[in-house]
């Protein structure tokens, strides 16, 4: 692994840190340290305006090629951006699915017309995206997708029918990328298409899911002959495009996630010092383990990013989801133990949870969404270690 910072990089660090100091004030001051896990529902309108503020400053798509409207920053500079963004307490991004997933996928697989159509709205922070992967019968096993796409006899494109679930911020999104079957009798990885679907049309219904935290950043999304504006690649290419997108998900944006984790751990340490929990040797050991785990996560991300095939399906990237999900779930438990017995007490309805209470409840889902721990272990065994595929039982 080689990841060092040059004088030019440090100048870049000073630029972004200075911009954040100057702009994370006024109407945006209330957004500091908000919008993280368990808090993603907060301040949606203000965070949308923040996305546009970032765009005005030239801080969206910084890793995209200049030819596609990005800033063409190096991996090192992207790392610096995420470090300084989190250090300043800048809010969780509502545009990260568009910028971190949809945009890179279109750059890699989209036509020139599709790039011209979709990339400017992502870069400007004016069009938000959501991810249409999980389904009631295909949460972790994406190859079980049942949502269908059929040719539109009138418009000549494709019509989407089916249901997606656990769709983050679908109620705020303008567009959804949808994995759907273009061949009715196909199974597994075959016969899939990767579609771009407007959320603002008849035939698209978003139904919020009330979670354990009492909030609803997750949703069910129903498609009833919804028109797909475009297909990326050819019919049948869906699996290839979808897997590449997941590779982007494990890319440099993982560092932004880790910076949020660091802020959460810092808050827990601050509370432990102030309420005396830090004198408990067991608590001290668990805090040290949390710190060590986060550092391991960071260096593994650095190793991924400094590799020749950064962000793709290399062995070092396969362990990432399993590692951070378990680490974060344990952090939620640690937060409750540091807070003490009062952490389990809420005075009365409405049940306004503190940030750490929300964190604890939300992290119960970390080892489930985005691929369960069980599925992740199968992926590591089969793709990373080359072990035989898991035997599949047949339903009678």
Coordinates of C-alpha atoms in Angstrom, one line a residue:
X1 CA 0.0 0.0 0.0
X2 CA 1.3 3.4 -0.9
X3 CA -0.7 6.5 -0.1
X4 CA 1.2 9.7 0.7
X5 CA 0.4 13.3 0.5
X6 CA 2.4 15.8 -1.5
X7 CA 2.7 19.5 -1.0
X8 CA 0.1 19.9 -3.8
X9 CA -2.2 17.6 -1.8
X10 CA -1.7 19.6 1.4
X11 CA -2.6 22.7 -0.5
X12 CA -5.8 21.0 -1.6
X13 CA -6.4 20.1 2.0
X14 CA -6.1 23.7 3.0
X15 CA -8.5 24.7 0.2
X16 CA -11.3 22.3 1.2
X17 CA -10.9 23.0 4.9
X18 CA -11.0 26.7 4.3
X19 CA -14.1 26.4 2.1
X20 CA -15.9 24.4 4.7
X21 CA -15.1 26.9 7.5
X22 CA -16.4 29.7 5.3
X23 CA -19.6 28.0 4.2
X24 CA -20.7 25.7 6.9
X25 CA -22.3 28.6 8.7
X26 CA -25.6 30.5 8.8
X27 CA -28.4 28.4 7.5
X28 CA -26.1 25.4 7.3
X29 CA -24.6 25.6 10.8
X30 CA -27.4 23.4 12.2
X31 CA -26.4 20.7 9.8
X32 CA -23.1 20.0 11.5
X33 CA -22.7 16.4 12.5
X34 CA -26.3 15.6 11.3
X35 CA -27.5 13.2 8.7
X36 CA -25.5 10.1 9.6
X37 CA -26.7 6.6 10.3
X38 CA -30.0 6.7 12.1
X39 CA -30.3 10.4 11.4
X40 CA -30.6 10.3 7.6
X41 CA -34.2 11.6 7.7
X42 CA -33.2 14.9 9.3
X43 CA -33.2 18.3 7.5
X44 CA -33.9 17.0 4.0
X45 CA -34.6 20.4 2.5
X46 CA -31.6 22.0 4.1
X47 CA -29.3 19.2 3.1
X48 CA -30.6 19.4 -0.5
X49 CA -29.6 23.1 -0.5
X50 CA -26.2 22.0 1.0
X51 CA -25.7 19.7 -2.0
X52 CA -26.2 22.7 -4.3
X53 CA -23.9 24.8 -2.2
X54 CA -21.2 22.1 -2.6
X55 CA -21.8 22.1 -6.3
X56 CA -21.4 25.8 -6.5
X57 CA -18.0 25.5 -4.7
X58 CA -16.9 22.8 -7.2
X59 CA -17.0 20.0 -4.6
X60 CA -19.2 17.5 -6.3
X61 CA -17.9 14.8 -8.6
X62 CA -14.4 15.6 -7.5
X63 CA -13.2 12.1 -8.5
X64 CA -15.0 12.1 -11.9
X65 CA -13.0 12.7 -15.0
X66 CA -12.8 16.3 -16.2
X67 CA -14.3 15.2 -19.5
X68 CA -17.4 14.2 -17.7
X69 CA -17.7 17.4 -15.7
X70 CA -15.8 16.3 -12.7
X71 CA -12.7 17.7 -11.1
X72 CA -10.4 14.8 -11.9
X73 CA -8.9 14.7 -8.4
X74 CA -6.4 12.0 -7.5
X75 CA -7.3 9.2 -5.0
X76 CA -5.1 11.0 -2.5
X77 CA -7.1 14.2 -2.9
X78 CA -10.4 12.4 -2.6
X79 CA -9.2 10.8 0.6
X80 CA -8.3 14.3 1.9
X81 CA -11.7 15.7 0.9
X82 CA -13.5 13.0 2.9
X83 CA -11.2 13.5 5.9
X84 CA -11.7 17.3 6.0
X85 CA -15.4 17.0 5.3
X86 CA -15.9 14.8 8.3
X87 CA -13.4 16.8 10.4
X88 CA -15.6 19.8 9.8
X89 CA -18.7 18.0 10.8
X90 CA -20.3 18.6 7.4
X91 CA -23.7 16.8 7.0
X92 CA -24.4 13.3 5.7
X93 CA -24.8 13.5 1.9
X94 CA -28.3 13.1 0.4
X95 CA -26.7 13.1 -3.1
X96 CA -24.2 10.3 -2.5
X97 CA -26.1 7.6 -4.4
X98 CA -26.1 9.8 -7.5
X99 CA -22.6 11.0 -7.1
X100 CA -21.0 7.8 -5.8
X101 CA -23.0 5.1 -7.6
X102 CA -25.2 6.3 -10.5
X103 CA -22.6 8.8 -11.9
X104 CA -19.6 6.5 -12.0
X105 CA -21.8 3.7 -13.5
X106 CA -23.0 6.0 -16.3
X107 CA -19.4 7.1 -16.9
X108 CA -18.3 3.5 -17.2
X109 CA -21.3 2.0 -19.1
X110 CA -23.6 4.8 -20.3
X111 CA -23.9 6.2 -23.8
X112 CA -22.8 9.7 -24.5
X113 CA -26.4 10.8 -24.7
X114 CA -27.1 9.3 -21.3
X115 CA -24.1 11.1 -19.8
X116 CA -25.3 14.4 -21.2
X117 CA -28.8 13.7 -19.9
X118 CA -28.1 12.6 -16.3
X119 CA -24.6 13.8 -15.2
X120 CA -25.2 17.5 -15.0
X121 CA -28.1 17.2 -12.6
X122 CA -26.0 15.0 -10.3
X123 CA -23.1 17.4 -10.4
X124 CA -25.3 20.4 -9.7
X125 CA -26.9 18.7 -6.7
X126 CA -30.4 19.2 -8.2
X127 CA -31.3 15.6 -9.0
X128 CA -31.2 13.0 -6.3
X129 CA -31.1 9.2 -6.9
X130 CA -32.1 6.0 -5.1
X131 CA -31.1 2.4 -5.6
X132 CA -33.6 -0.2 -6.8
X133 CA -31.9 -3.4 -6.0
X134 CA -33.4 -5.2 -2.9
X135 CA -36.8 -6.9 -3.2
X136 CA -39.0 -8.7 -0.7
X137 CA -37.6 -12.1 -2.0
X138 CA -34.2 -10.8 -3.0
X139 CA -32.8 -8.7 -0.2
X140 CA -29.3 -10.1 0.0
X141 CA -29.3 -12.5 -2.9
X142 CA -29.6 -10.1 -5.8
X143 CA -29.7 -12.9 -8.3
X144 CA -33.3 -13.6 -7.1
X145 CA -34.6 -10.3 -8.5
X146 CA -38.2 -10.7 -9.8
X147 CA -39.1 -7.2 -11.0
X148 CA -39.9 -7.4 -14.7
X149 CA -39.2 -5.2 -17.6
X150 CA -41.2 -5.7 -20.8
X151 CA -41.1 -3.8 -24.1
X152 CA -43.4 -0.8 -24.2
X153 CA -45.7 -1.3 -27.3
X154 CA -46.6 2.4 -27.4
X155 CA -43.4 4.3 -26.5
X156 CA -41.0 1.7 -27.8
X157 CA -38.9 1.6 -24.6
X158 CA -39.5 -0.5 -21.5
X159 CA -42.2 -0.8 -18.8
X160 CA -41.2 -1.8 -15.3
X161 CA -43.4 -3.9 -13.0
X162 CA -42.5 -5.1 -9.5
X163 CA -41.6 -4.1 -6.0
X164 CA -38.3 -2.9 -4.4
X165 CA -37.8 -2.6 -0.7
X166 CA -35.4 -0.9 1.8
X167 CA -34.9 1.8 -0.7
X168 CA -33.0 4.6 1.1
X169 CA -34.4 8.1 0.7
X170 CA -36.7 7.0 -2.2
X171 CA -39.2 9.6 -1.0
X172 CA -36.7 12.4 -1.7
X173 CA -35.3 10.9 -4.9
X174 CA -35.9 12.1 -8.5
X175 CA -34.5 9.0 -10.2
X176 CA -34.0 5.3 -9.4
X177 CA -31.7 2.8 -11.0
X178 CA -33.6 -0.4 -11.2
X179 CA -32.4 -4.0 -11.8
X180 CA -35.2 -5.9 -13.6
X181 CA -35.6 -9.0 -15.7
X182 CA -35.9 -8.5 -19.4
X183 CA -36.3 -12.2 -20.1
X184 CA -39.4 -13.6 -18.2
X185 CA -38.1 -17.1 -17.8
X186 CA -34.5 -16.2 -16.9
X187 CA -32.9 -17.1 -13.6
X188 CA -29.9 -16.0 -11.6
X189 CA -27.5 -13.6 -13.2
X190 CA -28.9 -14.0 -16.7
X191 CA -31.6 -12.0 -18.4
X192 CA -31.3 -8.8 -16.4
X193 CA -31.3 -5.2 -17.4
X194 CA -30.2 -2.0 -15.6
X195 CA -32.8 0.7 -16.0
X196 CA -33.1 4.4 -15.2
X197 CA -36.6 5.3 -13.9
X198 CA -38.1 8.7 -13.0
X199 CA -39.7 8.7 -9.6
X200 CA -42.1 11.4 -10.7
X201 CA -44.5 9.6 -12.9
X202 CA -47.8 7.6 -12.7
X203 CA -47.0 4.0 -11.9
X204 CA -44.4 4.7 -9.2
X205 CA -45.6 4.6 -5.6
X206 CA -43.3 5.1 -2.6
X207 CA -44.5 3.8 0.8
X208 CA -42.3 4.7 3.8
X209 CA -41.3 1.9 6.2
X210 CA -41.5 3.0 9.9
X211 CA -38.4 1.6 11.5
X212 CA -37.4 0.7 15.0
X213 CA -36.1 4.3 15.5
X214 CA -39.6 5.7 14.6
X215 CA -38.1 7.2 11.4
X216 CA -38.6 6.3 7.8
X217 CA -35.6 6.8 5.6
X218 CA -36.2 3.3 4.1
X219 CA -39.1 2.7 1.8
X220 CA -41.0 0.2 -0.3
X221 CA -41.3 1.3 -4.0
X222 CA -43.9 -0.2 -6.3
X223 CA -43.7 -0.1 -10.1
X224 CA -46.9 -0.6 -12.1
X225 CA -46.1 -0.2 -15.8
X226 CA -43.7 2.6 -14.9
X227 CA -41.8 3.9 -17.9
X228 CA -38.0 3.4 -17.9
X229 CA -36.4 6.5 -19.4
X230 CA -33.3 4.5 -20.4
X231 CA -31.5 1.1 -20.2
X232 CA -27.7 1.2 -19.5
X233 CA -26.0 -1.3 -21.7
X234 CA -27.9 -3.9 -23.5
X235 CA -30.7 -6.2 -22.3
X236 CA -28.9 -9.0 -20.5
X237 CA -26.1 -6.7 -19.3
X238 CA -27.8 -5.9 -16.0
X239 CA -25.8 -8.2 -13.8
X240 CA -22.4 -6.9 -15.1
X241 CA -23.5 -3.3 -14.7
X242 CA -25.0 -3.9 -11.2
X243 CA -21.8 -5.6 -10.0
X244 CA -19.7 -2.8 -11.2
X245 CA -21.9 -0.4 -9.4
X246 CA -21.4 -2.3 -6.1
X247 CA -17.6 -2.0 -6.8
X248 CA -18.0 1.8 -6.9
X249 CA -19.9 1.5 -3.6
X250 CA -16.8 0.0 -2.0
X251 CA -14.6 2.7 -3.5
X252 CA -13.5 6.0 -2.1
X253 CA -16.9 6.9 -0.6
X254 CA -16.2 4.2 2.0
X255 CA -13.7 6.7 3.5
X256 CA -16.5 9.2 4.0
X257 CA -18.5 6.6 5.9
X258 CA -15.5 5.9 8.1
X259 CA -15.1 9.5 9.0
X260 CA -18.7 9.5 10.2
X261 CA -17.9 6.5 12.3
X262 CA -14.9 8.4 13.7
X263 CA -17.2 11.2 14.7
X264 CA -19.6 8.8 16.5
X265 CA -16.7 7.1 18.3
X266 CA -15.3 10.5 19.3
X267 CA -18.7 11.4 20.9
X268 CA -18.8 8.1 22.8
X269 CA -15.3 8.8 24.1
X270 CA -16.2 12.3 25.1
X271 CA -19.2 11.0 27.1
X272 CA -17.2 8.2 28.7
X273 CA -14.7 10.8 30.0
X274 CA -17.4 13.1 31.2
X275 CA -19.7 10.5 33.0
X276 CA -16.9 8.4 34.5
X277 CA -17.5 5.3 32.3
X278 CA -13.9 5.6 31.0
X279 CA -12.5 4.4 34.4
X280 CA -14.2 1.0 33.9
X281 CA -11.4 -1.2 32.5
X282 CA -13.8 -3.2 30.4
X283 CA -15.2 -0.1 28.8
X284 CA -11.7 1.2 28.2
X285 CA -10.8 -2.1 26.5
X286 CA -13.9 -2.0 24.3
X287 CA -13.2 1.6 23.3
X288 CA -9.6 0.6 22.4
X289 CA -11.0 -2.3 20.3
X290 CA -13.4 0.1 18.5
X291 CA -10.5 2.4 17.7
X292 CA -8.3 -0.4 16.5
X293 CA -11.1 -1.8 14.3
X294 CA -11.7 1.6 12.8
X295 CA -8.0 1.9 12.0
X296 CA -8.0 -1.5 10.3
X297 CA -11.1 -0.5 8.3
X298 CA -9.3 2.6 7.2
X299 CA -6.1 0.9 6.1
X300 CA -8.0 -1.8 4.3
X301 CA -9.8 0.9 2.4
X302 CA -6.5 2.6 1.6
X303 CA -5.2 -0.8 0.3
X304 CA -8.3 -1.1 -2.0
X305 CA -7.8 2.5 -3.3
X306 CA -4.1 2.2 -3.9
X307 CA -4.5 -1.1 -5.9
X308 CA -4.4 -1.2 -9.6
X309 CA -8.1 -2.2 -9.9
X310 CA -9.4 0.1 -7.2
X311 CA -13.0 -0.2 -6.2
X312 CA -13.6 -3.5 -8.0
X313 CA -14.1 -7.1 -7.0
X314 CA -10.7 -7.6 -5.5
X315 CA -10.2 -9.8 -2.4
X316 CA -9.4 -7.0 -0.1
X317 CA -12.7 -5.2 -0.9
X318 CA -14.9 -8.3 -0.3
X319 CA -14.3 -8.2 3.5
X320 CA -15.3 -4.6 3.8
X321 CA -19.1 -4.9 4.3
X322 CA -18.7 -7.7 6.7
X323 CA -16.1 -5.8 8.8
X324 CA -17.9 -2.4 9.0
X325 CA -21.3 -3.8 9.6
X326 CA -20.2 -5.9 12.6
X327 CA -18.0 -3.1 13.9
X328 CA -20.8 -0.5 13.7
X329 CA -23.3 -2.8 15.4
X330 CA -20.9 -3.3 18.3
X331 CA -20.3 0.5 18.4
X332 CA -24.1 0.9 19.0
X333 CA -23.9 -1.5 21.9
X334 CA -20.9 0.3 23.3
X335 CA -22.7 3.6 23.1
X336 CA -25.5 2.3 25.3
X337 CA -23.1 0.8 27.8
X338 CA -21.2 4.1 28.1
X339 CA -24.4 6.0 28.6
X340 CA -25.5 3.7 31.3
X341 CA -29.0 2.6 32.5
X342 CA -30.6 5.9 31.5
X343 CA -29.9 5.1 27.9
X344 CA -32.9 2.8 28.0
X345 CA -35.2 5.4 29.4
X346 CA -37.4 7.7 27.4
X347 CA -39.6 10.0 29.5
X348 CA -42.8 10.1 27.5
X349 CA -44.2 10.2 24.0
X350 CA -43.4 11.5 21.5
X351 CA -40.3 9.3 21.7
X352 CA -37.6 11.7 20.6
X353 CA -34.5 9.6 20.7
X354 CA -31.1 11.0 21.3
X355 CA -28.5 10.5 18.6
X356 CA -26.8 7.6 20.3
X357 CA -30.1 5.9 21.1
X358 CA -31.0 6.2 17.4
X359 CA -27.5 4.9 16.5
X360 CA -28.0 1.8 18.7
X361 CA -31.3 1.0 17.2
X362 CA -30.3 1.7 13.6
X363 CA -27.2 -0.4 13.8
X364 CA -29.3 -3.5 14.5
X365 CA -29.9 -3.4 10.7
X366 CA -26.3 -3.0 9.7
X367 CA -25.6 -6.7 9.4
X368 CA -28.7 -7.2 7.3
X369 CA -29.1 -4.4 4.7
X370 CA -26.7 -4.2 1.8
X371 CA -26.1 -7.9 2.0
X372 CA -26.4 -9.9 5.2
X373 CA -23.3 -11.1 7.0
X374 CA -24.2 -14.7 5.9
X375 CA -24.3 -13.7 2.3
X376 CA -21.0 -11.7 2.6
X377 CA -19.3 -14.7 4.0
X378 CA -20.4 -16.8 1.0
X379 CA -19.1 -14.1 -1.3
X380 CA -15.7 -14.1 0.5
X381 CA -15.5 -17.9 0.4
X382 CA -16.5 -18.2 -3.3
X383 CA -15.0 -15.2 -4.9
X384 CA -12.2 -14.3 -2.6
X385 CA -11.0 -17.8 -1.6
X386 CA -12.1 -19.8 -4.6
X387 CA -14.0 -22.3 -2.6
X388 CA -16.9 -24.4 -4.1
X389 CA -20.2 -22.7 -4.4
X390 CA -22.8 -23.2 -1.7
X391 CA -25.1 -26.2 -2.5
X392 CA -28.6 -25.0 -3.3
X393 CA -31.6 -26.9 -2.1
X394 CA -34.6 -27.4 -4.3
X395 CA -38.1 -26.4 -3.2
X396 CA -40.6 -29.3 -3.5

